PDB file of C-alpha atoms in Angstrom:
ATOM      1  CA  MET A   1       0.814 237.100 -80.153  1.00 52.00           C
ATOM      2  CA  ASP A   2       2.369 234.007 -78.559  1.00 72.00           C
ATOM      3  CA  ARG A   3      -0.061 231.182 -78.032  1.00 88.00           C
ATOM      4  CA  PHE A   4      -0.471 230.085 -74.409  1.00 94.00           C
ATOM      5  CA  SER A   5       0.134 226.455 -73.540  1.00 95.00           C
ATOM      6  CA  VAL A   6       0.323 224.379 -70.375  1.00 96.00           C
ATOM      7  CA  ASP A   7       2.116 221.073 -69.868  1.00 96.00           C
ATOM      8  CA  VAL A   8       1.719 219.313 -66.515  1.00 97.00           C
ATOM      9  CA  ARG A   9       4.151 216.567 -65.530  1.00 96.00           C
ATOM     10  CA  GLU A  10       4.323 214.638 -62.297  1.00 95.00           C
ATOM     11  CA  HIS A  11       8.027 214.761 -61.460  1.00 89.00           C
ATOM     12  CA  ALA A  12       7.585 212.421 -58.466  1.00 90.00           C
ATOM     13  CA  PRO A  13       4.582 211.548 -56.303  1.00 93.00           C
ATOM     14  CA  ALA A  14       2.868 214.828 -55.362  1.00 94.00           C
ATOM     15  CA  ARG A  15       5.664 216.824 -57.073  1.00 96.00           C
ATOM     16  CA  PHE A  16       4.414 218.556 -60.203  1.00 97.00           C
ATOM     17  CA  VAL A  17       6.158 220.624 -62.842  1.00 98.00           C
ATOM     18  CA  VAL A  18       3.789 222.917 -64.715  1.00 98.00           C
ATOM     19  CA  ALA A  19       5.488 224.310 -67.818  1.00 97.00           C
ATOM     20  CA  ILE A  20       3.744 227.306 -69.324  1.00 97.00           C
ATOM     21  CA  SER A  21       4.594 229.218 -72.450  1.00 96.00           C
ATOM     22  CA  GLY A  22       3.279 232.177 -74.368  1.00 96.00           C
ATOM     23  CA  GLU A  23       1.200 234.899 -72.754  1.00 95.00           C
ATOM     24  CA  LEU A  24      -0.747 234.498 -69.506  1.00 95.00           C
ATOM     25  CA  ASP A  25      -3.475 237.108 -69.656  1.00 93.00           C
ATOM     26  CA  LEU A  26      -7.229 237.534 -69.262  1.00 92.00           C
ATOM     27  CA  PRO A  27      -8.367 235.164 -72.048  1.00 91.00           C
ATOM     28  CA  GLU A  28      -6.203 232.329 -70.677  1.00 92.00           C
ATOM     29  CA  GLY A  29      -6.695 232.959 -66.957  1.00 89.00           C
ATOM     30  CA  ASP A  30      -9.692 230.815 -66.018  1.00 90.00           C
ATOM     31  CA  GLY A  31      -8.540 227.818 -68.026  1.00 92.00           C
ATOM     32  CA  PHE A  32      -5.079 227.960 -66.497  1.00 95.00           C
ATOM     33  CA  LEU A  33      -6.454 228.250 -62.969  1.00 93.00           C
ATOM     34  CA  ALA A  34      -8.676 225.213 -63.617  1.00 94.00           C
ATOM     35  CA  ARG A  35      -5.585 223.178 -64.611  1.00 94.00           C
ATOM     36  CA  LEU A  36      -3.498 224.430 -61.695  1.00 95.00           C
ATOM     37  CA  ALA A  37      -5.948 224.226 -58.783  1.00 95.00           C
ATOM     38  CA  PRO A  38      -6.278 220.401 -58.534  1.00 96.00           C
ATOM     39  CA  LEU A  39      -2.496 220.027 -58.211  1.00 97.00           C
ATOM     40  CA  ILE A  40      -2.357 222.062 -55.009  1.00 97.00           C
ATOM     41  CA  SER A  41      -3.096 219.572 -52.263  1.00 97.00           C
ATOM     42  CA  PRO A  42      -1.673 218.826 -48.801  1.00 97.00           C
ATOM     43  CA  GLY A  43       2.025 218.015 -48.988  1.00 97.00           C
ATOM     44  CA  ALA A  44       2.309 218.704 -52.726  1.00 97.00           C
ATOM     45  CA  LEU A  45       5.049 220.673 -54.417  1.00 98.00           C
ATOM     46  CA  VAL A  46       4.016 222.564 -57.552  1.00 98.00           C
ATOM     47  CA  VAL A  47       6.778 224.224 -59.543  1.00 98.00           C
ATOM     48  CA  LEU A  48       5.736 226.562 -62.325  1.00 98.00           C
ATOM     49  CA  ASP A  49       8.344 226.527 -65.096  1.00 98.00           C
ATOM     50  CA  ALA A  50       8.029 230.044 -66.510  1.00 97.00           C
ATOM     51  CA  SER A  51      11.111 229.947 -68.726  1.00 97.00           C
ATOM     52  CA  ASP A  52       8.947 230.196 -71.869  1.00 97.00           C
ATOM     53  CA  LEU A  53       6.361 232.615 -70.469  1.00 97.00           C
ATOM     54  CA  VAL A  54       6.931 235.823 -72.420  1.00 96.00           C
ATOM     55  CA  PHE A  55       4.154 237.999 -70.981  1.00 95.00           C
ATOM     56  CA  MET A  56       1.941 238.097 -67.910  1.00 95.00           C
ATOM     57  CA  ASP A  57      -0.641 240.746 -67.036  1.00 94.00           C
ATOM     58  CA  SER A  58      -2.503 241.392 -63.781  1.00 94.00           C
ATOM     59  CA  THR A  59      -4.707 238.352 -64.439  1.00 94.00           C
ATOM     60  CA  GLY A  60      -1.650 236.107 -64.409  1.00 95.00           C
ATOM     61  CA  LEU A  61      -0.360 237.824 -61.289  1.00 97.00           C
ATOM     62  CA  ARG A  62      -3.708 237.286 -59.564  1.00 96.00           C
ATOM     63  CA  ILE A  63      -3.730 233.592 -60.470  1.00 96.00           C
ATOM     64  CA  LEU A  64      -0.202 232.994 -59.224  1.00 97.00           C
ATOM     65  CA  LEU A  65      -0.837 234.834 -55.964  1.00 97.00           C
ATOM     66  CA  HIS A  66      -4.049 232.837 -55.550  1.00 95.00           C
ATOM     67  CA  ALA A  67      -1.991 229.641 -56.030  1.00 97.00           C
ATOM     68  CA  VAL A  68       0.490 230.787 -53.384  1.00 97.00           C
ATOM     69  CA  ALA A  69      -2.312 231.509 -50.901  1.00 97.00           C
ATOM     70  CA  ARG A  70      -4.073 228.235 -51.627  1.00 97.00           C
ATOM     71  CA  ALA A  71      -0.811 226.307 -51.222  1.00 98.00           C
ATOM     72  CA  ALA A  72      -0.294 227.916 -47.814  1.00 97.00           C
ATOM     73  CA  ASP A  73      -3.856 227.002 -46.792  1.00 97.00           C
ATOM     74  CA  GLU A  74      -3.448 223.396 -48.014  1.00 97.00           C
ATOM     75  CA  GLY A  75       0.005 222.770 -46.567  1.00 98.00           C
ATOM     76  CA  ALA A  76       1.520 222.619 -50.054  1.00 98.00           C
ATOM     77  CA  ARG A  77       4.379 224.518 -51.681  1.00 97.00           C
ATOM     78  CA  PHE A  78       4.135 226.614 -54.854  1.00 98.00           C
ATOM     79  CA  ARG A  79       7.255 227.919 -56.583  1.00 98.00           C
ATOM     80  CA  LEU A  80       8.064 229.882 -59.710  1.00 98.00           C
ATOM     81  CA  ALA A  81      11.129 228.805 -61.687  1.00 98.00           C
ATOM     82  CA  ALA A  82      13.153 230.624 -64.338  1.00 98.00           C
ATOM     83  CA  PRO A  83      10.878 233.586 -65.055  1.00 97.00           C
ATOM     84  CA  GLN A  84      11.934 235.824 -67.906  1.00 96.00           C
ATOM     85  CA  PRO A  85      12.803 239.416 -66.939  1.00 96.00           C
ATOM     86  CA  ALA A  86       9.439 240.793 -68.134  1.00 94.00           C
ATOM     87  CA  VAL A  87       7.545 238.356 -65.912  1.00 96.00           C
ATOM     88  CA  ARG A  88       9.794 238.955 -62.906  1.00 95.00           C
ATOM     89  CA  ARG A  89       9.252 242.684 -63.431  1.00 96.00           C
ATOM     90  CA  VAL A  90       5.482 242.279 -62.918  1.00 96.00           C
ATOM     91  CA  PHE A  91       6.184 241.001 -59.394  1.00 96.00           C
ATOM     92  CA  GLU A  92       8.672 243.800 -58.723  1.00 96.00           C
ATOM     93  CA  LEU A  93       6.360 246.570 -59.958  1.00 96.00           C
ATOM     94  CA  SER A  94       3.423 245.221 -57.955  1.00 96.00           C
ATOM     95  CA  GLY A  95       5.515 244.805 -54.802  1.00 96.00           C
ATOM     96  CA  THR A  96       4.628 241.113 -54.569  1.00 97.00           C
ATOM     97  CA  GLU A  97       8.014 239.485 -55.254  1.00 94.00           C
ATOM     98  CA  ASP A  98       8.342 238.552 -51.573  1.00 96.00           C
ATOM     99  CA  LEU A  99       5.014 236.692 -51.617  1.00 97.00           C
ATOM    100  CA  ILE A 100       6.137 233.950 -54.005  1.00 97.00           C
ATOM    101  CA  GLU A 101       9.198 231.707 -53.991  1.00 97.00           C
ATOM    102  CA  ILE A 102      11.103 232.571 -57.174  1.00 97.00           C
ATOM    103  CA  TYR A 103      14.057 230.447 -58.313  1.00 97.00           C
ATOM    104  CA  ASP A 104      16.453 231.126 -61.152  1.00 96.00           C
ATOM    105  CA  ASP A 105      16.214 227.583 -62.548  1.00 95.00           C
ATOM    106  CA  MET A 106      14.178 224.390 -62.338  1.00 95.00           C
ATOM    107  CA  SER A 107      16.755 222.307 -60.477  1.00 95.00           C
ATOM    108  CA  ALA A 108      16.938 224.866 -57.678  1.00 96.00           C
ATOM    109  CA  ALA A 109      13.138 225.098 -57.471  1.00 97.00           C
ATOM    110  CA  LEU A 110      12.749 221.326 -57.245  1.00 94.00           C
ATOM    111  CA  ALA A 111      15.500 221.019 -54.650  1.00 91.00           C
ATOM    112  CA  GLY A 112      14.955 224.170 -52.609  1.00 67.00           C
TER     113      GLY A 112
END
């Protein structure tokens, strides 16, 4: 089992890169949401670097969709960058890939 970790960096004022690695599942869900929620504020850009996220279950999907909805409510932007195929597949299988901005790499997500 890959250990889950979160690294939050402020790329510029109100522009955050949240790098996650390992497995985002039920045991990690509440803690991750607690780290993510305060970053989503009016005018903010939060980019989730998922390049090292190897697994995500429905708990992870729920958290990311919650972040998207909260960003819309707050006037913020939430993007997913560089997801591995297994993570991207969760969005495809659930029919939610059109609900989140997904970019192939970090530079595109920060610029887009």
